[in-house]
Amino acid sequence: MAEPRKKSLIAHGTAAQNRKARFDYKIGDTYEAGLVLLGPEVKSLRAGRAAIAEAWAGERDGELWLFNCYIPEWQAGSFVSQFEPRRPRKLLLKKKQVETLTGSVAREGVTLVPLEILFNERGIAKVVLGLGEGKNKADKRHAIAARDWQRDKARLMRDKG
């Protein structure tokens, strides 16, 4: 009997995704920002163990930060990392982008929603932020109905040939 394969680490691609964000918000512009992380946090991200469903981005002291993002401690072998799993993490953006984002959040009443954490082609951790405007219940029901119809239509087309 073959041995089960060891799960490989993520070199580039998506490490964590907020799938509910596109359902709860109308996403306008998206921005890709760098993250300030510790070494063990990067290892946990590469293992795909992060959760950003409850995370949000905001401004503090003229800088953007990612709050409530859960990256668990790395526990491999005898090394146990010592960091807070839900600590605020600084986002790296150009000054003009920070001013644009904080201005639109203040003026237009939109929210900065983290959509996914990914590793780019160079292996650097990035977070994709979207300017989101909240949906009401009617919009959500419409989205559910459209999704169900697409699924039923695909099923009918598949069965009919």
PDB file of C-alpha atoms in Angstrom:
ATOM      1  CA  MET A   1       0.000   0.000   0.000  1.00  0.00           C
ATOM      2  CA  ALA A   2       1.359   3.417  -0.950  1.00  0.00           C
ATOM      3  CA  GLU A   3       2.195   5.965   1.708  1.00  0.00           C
ATOM      4  CA  PRO A   4      -0.021   9.045   1.904  1.00  0.00           C
ATOM      5  CA  ARG A   5       1.677  12.033   0.298  1.00  0.00           C
ATOM      6  CA  LYS A   6       2.836  14.870   2.486  1.00  0.00           C
ATOM      7  CA  LYS A   7       0.935  18.096   1.822  1.00  0.00           C
ATOM      8  CA  SER A   8       3.240  20.467  -0.001  1.00  0.00           C
ATOM      9  CA  LEU A   9       3.751  24.097   0.935  1.00  0.00           C
ATOM     10  CA  ILE A  10       2.422  26.916  -1.227  1.00  0.00           C
ATOM     11  CA  ALA A  11       5.190  28.492  -3.311  1.00  0.00           C
ATOM     12  CA  HIS A  12       2.922  30.867  -5.218  1.00  0.00           C
ATOM     13  CA  GLY A  13      -0.834  31.152  -5.414  1.00  0.00           C
ATOM     14  CA  THR A  14      -3.668  31.623  -2.945  1.00  0.00           C
ATOM     15  CA  ALA A  15      -2.950  30.943   0.727  1.00  0.00           C
ATOM     16  CA  ALA A  16      -6.272  32.146   2.189  1.00  0.00           C
ATOM     17  CA  GLN A  17      -9.480  33.389   0.627  1.00  0.00           C
ATOM     18  CA  ASN A  18     -12.495  35.317   1.906  1.00  0.00           C
ATOM     19  CA  ARG A  19     -15.258  33.720  -0.162  1.00  0.00           C
ATOM     20  CA  LYS A  20     -18.080  35.387   1.734  1.00  0.00           C
ATOM     21  CA  ALA A  21     -16.819  38.913   0.986  1.00  0.00           C
ATOM     22  CA  ARG A  22     -18.110  38.972  -2.597  1.00  0.00           C
ATOM     23  CA  PHE A  23     -21.518  37.825  -1.337  1.00  0.00           C
ATOM     24  CA  ASP A  24     -21.753  40.442   1.437  1.00  0.00           C
ATOM     25  CA  TYR A  25     -20.217  43.392  -0.470  1.00  0.00           C
ATOM     26  CA  LYS A  26     -20.273  44.926  -3.928  1.00  0.00           C
ATOM     27  CA  ILE A  27     -16.544  45.051  -4.628  1.00  0.00           C
ATOM     28  CA  GLY A  28     -15.326  48.033  -6.638  1.00  0.00           C
ATOM     29  CA  ASP A  29     -11.601  48.628  -7.081  1.00  0.00           C
ATOM     30  CA  THR A  30      -9.055  46.114  -5.815  1.00  0.00           C
ATOM     31  CA  TYR A  31      -5.545  46.813  -4.569  1.00  0.00           C
ATOM     32  CA  GLU A  32      -2.649  44.456  -3.873  1.00  0.00           C
ATOM     33  CA  ALA A  33      -0.696  45.295  -0.724  1.00  0.00           C
ATOM     34  CA  GLY A  34       2.348  43.757   0.896  1.00  0.00           C
ATOM     35  CA  LEU A  35       2.234  42.366   4.431  1.00  0.00           C
ATOM     36  CA  VAL A  36       4.741  42.767   7.255  1.00  0.00           C
ATOM     37  CA  LEU A  37       5.065  39.235   8.661  1.00  0.00           C
ATOM     38  CA  LEU A  38       7.353  37.287  10.962  1.00  0.00           C
ATOM     39  CA  GLY A  39       9.144  34.168   9.722  1.00  0.00           C
ATOM     40  CA  PRO A  40       6.861  31.640  11.466  1.00  0.00           C
ATOM     41  CA  GLU A  41       3.806  33.491  10.116  1.00  0.00           C
ATOM     42  CA  VAL A  42       5.077  33.026   6.570  1.00  0.00           C
ATOM     43  CA  LYS A  43       5.536  29.295   7.232  1.00  0.00           C
ATOM     44  CA  SER A  44       1.954  29.019   8.502  1.00  0.00           C
ATOM     45  CA  LEU A  45       0.709  30.895   5.432  1.00  0.00           C
ATOM     46  CA  ARG A  46       2.668  28.601   3.124  1.00  0.00           C
ATOM     47  CA  ALA A  47       0.982  25.657   4.829  1.00  0.00           C
ATOM     48  CA  GLY A  48      -2.386  27.272   3.984  1.00  0.00           C
ATOM     49  CA  ARG A  49      -3.484  27.630   7.581  1.00  0.00           C
ATOM     50  CA  ALA A  50      -4.733  31.245   7.627  1.00  0.00           C
ATOM     51  CA  ALA A  51      -8.289  32.550   7.902  1.00  0.00           C
ATOM     52  CA  ILE A  52      -9.390  35.998   6.766  1.00  0.00           C
ATOM     53  CA  ALA A  53     -13.179  35.602   6.888  1.00  0.00           C
ATOM     54  CA  GLU A  54     -13.464  37.973   9.867  1.00  0.00           C
ATOM     55  CA  ALA A  55     -10.559  40.237   8.934  1.00  0.00           C
ATOM     56  CA  TRP A  56     -10.822  43.904   8.045  1.00  0.00           C
ATOM     57  CA  ALA A  57      -8.415  46.650   7.047  1.00  0.00           C
ATOM     58  CA  GLY A  58      -8.316  50.116   8.521  1.00  0.00           C
ATOM     59  CA  GLU A  59      -6.227  53.195   9.091  1.00  0.00           C
ATOM     60  CA  ARG A  60      -4.125  53.816  12.192  1.00  0.00           C
ATOM     61  CA  ASP A  61      -1.649  56.703  12.507  1.00  0.00           C
ATOM     62  CA  GLY A  62      -1.699  57.405   8.764  1.00  0.00           C
ATOM     63  CA  GLU A  63      -0.908  53.777   7.834  1.00  0.00           C
ATOM     64  CA  LEU A  64      -3.112  50.871   6.781  1.00  0.00           C
ATOM     65  CA  TRP A  65      -3.311  47.787   8.981  1.00  0.00           C
ATOM     66  CA  LEU A  66      -4.933  44.374   8.661  1.00  0.00           C
ATOM     67  CA  PHE A  67      -6.917  43.540  11.799  1.00  0.00           C
ATOM     68  CA  ASN A  68      -8.300  40.226  13.087  1.00  0.00           C
ATOM     69  CA  CYS A  69      -6.553  38.068  10.478  1.00  0.00           C
ATOM     70  CA  TYR A  70      -5.935  34.629  11.981  1.00  0.00           C
ATOM     71  CA  ILE A  71      -2.538  33.089  11.246  1.00  0.00           C
ATOM     72  CA  PRO A  72      -1.899  30.241  13.702  1.00  0.00           C
ATOM     73  CA  GLU A  73       1.413  29.609  15.398  1.00  0.00           C
ATOM     74  CA  TRP A  74       3.887  27.417  13.534  1.00  0.00           C
ATOM     75  CA  GLN A  75       4.591  24.238  15.487  1.00  0.00           C
ATOM     76  CA  ALA A  76       7.030  22.044  13.636  1.00  0.00           C
ATOM     77  CA  GLY A  77       9.437  19.793  15.472  1.00  0.00           C
ATOM     78  CA  SER A  78      10.896  21.338  18.603  1.00  0.00           C
ATOM     79  CA  PHE A  79      10.444  24.915  17.403  1.00  0.00           C
ATOM     80  CA  VAL A  80       7.333  26.653  18.723  1.00  0.00           C
ATOM     81  CA  SER A  81       6.770  30.202  17.521  1.00  0.00           C
ATOM     82  CA  GLN A  82       5.764  32.934  19.921  1.00  0.00           C
ATOM     83  CA  PHE A  83       3.464  35.481  18.325  1.00  0.00           C
ATOM     84  CA  GLU A  84      -0.134  36.563  18.683  1.00  0.00           C
ATOM     85  CA  PRO A  85      -2.261  34.790  16.014  1.00  0.00           C
ATOM     86  CA  ARG A  86      -4.684  37.723  15.609  1.00  0.00           C
ATOM     87  CA  ARG A  87      -2.245  40.623  15.973  1.00  0.00           C
ATOM     88  CA  PRO A  88      -2.601  43.674  13.678  1.00  0.00           C
ATOM     89  CA  ARG A  89      -0.334  43.413  10.640  1.00  0.00           C
ATOM     90  CA  LYS A  90       0.946  46.423   8.739  1.00  0.00           C
ATOM     91  CA  LEU A  91       0.020  46.726   5.063  1.00  0.00           C
ATOM     92  CA  LEU A  92       2.607  48.042   2.609  1.00  0.00           C
ATOM     93  CA  LEU A  93       1.215  50.420  -0.005  1.00  0.00           C
ATOM     94  CA  LYS A  94       2.488  53.543  -1.696  1.00  0.00           C
ATOM     95  CA  LYS A  95       1.671  56.783   0.088  1.00  0.00           C
ATOM     96  CA  LYS A  96      -0.658  57.966  -2.678  1.00  0.00           C
ATOM     97  CA  GLN A  97      -2.595  54.672  -2.569  1.00  0.00           C
ATOM     98  CA  VAL A  98      -2.956  54.951   1.220  1.00  0.00           C
ATOM     99  CA  GLU A  99      -4.304  58.499   0.862  1.00  0.00           C
ATOM    100  CA  THR A 100      -6.726  57.393  -1.869  1.00  0.00           C
ATOM    101  CA  LEU A 101      -8.037  54.458   0.166  1.00  0.00           C
ATOM    102  CA  THR A 102      -8.407  56.350   3.444  1.00  0.00           C
ATOM    103  CA  GLY A 103     -10.114  59.218   1.586  1.00  0.00           C
ATOM    104  CA  SER A 104     -12.646  56.940  -0.090  1.00  0.00           C
ATOM    105  CA  VAL A 105     -13.378  55.137   3.164  1.00  0.00           C
ATOM    106  CA  ALA A 106     -13.985  58.478   4.919  1.00  0.00           C
ATOM    107  CA  ARG A 107     -15.935  60.174   2.096  1.00  0.00           C
ATOM    108  CA  GLU A 108     -17.905  57.464   0.354  1.00  0.00           C
ATOM    109  CA  GLY A 109     -18.640  55.205   3.308  1.00  0.00           C
ATOM    110  CA  VAL A 110     -17.083  52.104   1.762  1.00  0.00           C
ATOM    111  CA  THR A 111     -15.158  49.412   3.616  1.00  0.00           C
ATOM    112  CA  LEU A 112     -11.718  47.944   2.955  1.00  0.00           C
ATOM    113  CA  VAL A 113     -12.343  44.209   2.696  1.00  0.00           C
ATOM    114  CA  PRO A 114      -9.471  41.702   2.469  1.00  0.00           C
ATOM    115  CA  LEU A 115     -10.371  39.299  -0.356  1.00  0.00           C
ATOM    116  CA  GLU A 116      -7.397  36.925  -0.338  1.00  0.00           C
ATOM    117  CA  ILE A 117      -3.836  36.402   0.810  1.00  0.00           C
ATOM    118  CA  LEU A 118      -1.566  35.114  -1.913  1.00  0.00           C
ATOM    119  CA  PHE A 119       2.054  34.557  -2.802  1.00  0.00           C
ATOM    120  CA  ASN A 120       3.094  36.296  -6.019  1.00  0.00           C
ATOM    121  CA  GLU A 121       5.481  34.858  -8.631  1.00  0.00           C
ATOM    122  CA  ARG A 122       8.479  35.966  -6.552  1.00  0.00           C
ATOM    123  CA  GLY A 123       7.092  34.193  -3.463  1.00  0.00           C
ATOM    124  CA  ILE A 124       6.207  37.380  -1.571  1.00  0.00           C
ATOM    125  CA  ALA A 125       3.041  37.417   0.565  1.00  0.00           C
ATOM    126  CA  LYS A 126       0.421  39.908  -0.610  1.00  0.00           C
ATOM    127  CA  VAL A 127      -3.126  40.691   0.451  1.00  0.00           C
ATOM    128  CA  VAL A 128      -5.772  41.732  -2.087  1.00  0.00           C
ATOM    129  CA  LEU A 129      -7.986  44.485  -0.692  1.00  0.00           C
ATOM    130  CA  GLY A 130     -11.301  45.494  -2.224  1.00  0.00           C
ATOM    131  CA  LEU A 131     -13.317  48.652  -1.741  1.00  0.00           C
ATOM    132  CA  GLY A 132     -16.638  47.135  -0.720  1.00  0.00           C
ATOM    133  CA  GLU A 133     -20.070  48.651  -0.393  1.00  0.00           C
ATOM    134  CA  GLY A 134     -22.458  46.589   1.730  1.00  0.00           C
ATOM    135  CA  LYS A 135     -25.338  44.753   0.051  1.00  0.00           C
ATOM    136  CA  ASN A 136     -28.842  44.709   1.463  1.00  0.00           C
ATOM    137  CA  LYS A 137     -30.968  41.560   1.835  1.00  0.00           C
ATOM    138  CA  ALA A 138     -32.728  42.006  -1.513  1.00  0.00           C
ATOM    139  CA  ASP A 139     -29.409  42.139  -3.370  1.00  0.00           C
ATOM    140  CA  LYS A 140     -28.273  38.983  -1.597  1.00  0.00           C
ATOM    141  CA  ARG A 141     -31.498  37.154  -2.476  1.00  0.00           C
ATOM    142  CA  HIS A 142     -31.073  38.205  -6.108  1.00  0.00           C
ATOM    143  CA  ALA A 143     -27.500  36.864  -6.101  1.00  0.00           C
ATOM    144  CA  ILE A 144     -28.683  33.535  -4.655  1.00  0.00           C
ATOM    145  CA  ALA A 145     -31.446  33.249  -7.265  1.00  0.00           C
ATOM    146  CA  ALA A 146     -29.032  34.013 -10.119  1.00  0.00           C
ATOM    147  CA  ARG A 147     -26.528  31.451  -8.820  1.00  0.00           C
ATOM    148  CA  ASP A 148     -29.228  28.783  -8.503  1.00  0.00           C
ATOM    149  CA  TRP A 149     -30.470  29.472 -12.035  1.00  0.00           C
ATOM    150  CA  GLN A 150     -26.943  29.182 -13.461  1.00  0.00           C
ATOM    151  CA  ARG A 151     -26.499  25.845 -11.683  1.00  0.00           C
ATOM    152  CA  ASP A 152     -29.878  24.537 -12.932  1.00  0.00           C
ATOM    153  CA  LYS A 153     -29.170  25.765 -16.465  1.00  0.00           C
ATOM    154  CA  ALA A 154     -25.809  23.997 -16.500  1.00  0.00           C
ATOM    155  CA  ARG A 155     -27.470  20.809 -15.233  1.00  0.00           C
ATOM    156  CA  LEU A 156     -30.148  20.987 -17.963  1.00  0.00           C
ATOM    157  CA  MET A 157     -27.583  21.610 -20.704  1.00  0.00           C
ATOM    158  CA  ARG A 158     -25.451  18.718 -19.455  1.00  0.00           C
ATOM    159  CA  ASP A 159     -28.432  16.320 -19.356  1.00  0.00           C
ATOM    160  CA  LYS A 160     -29.793  17.333 -22.780  1.00  0.00           C
ATOM    161  CA  GLY A 161     -26.430  16.918 -24.435  1.00  0.00           C
TER     162      GLY A 161
END
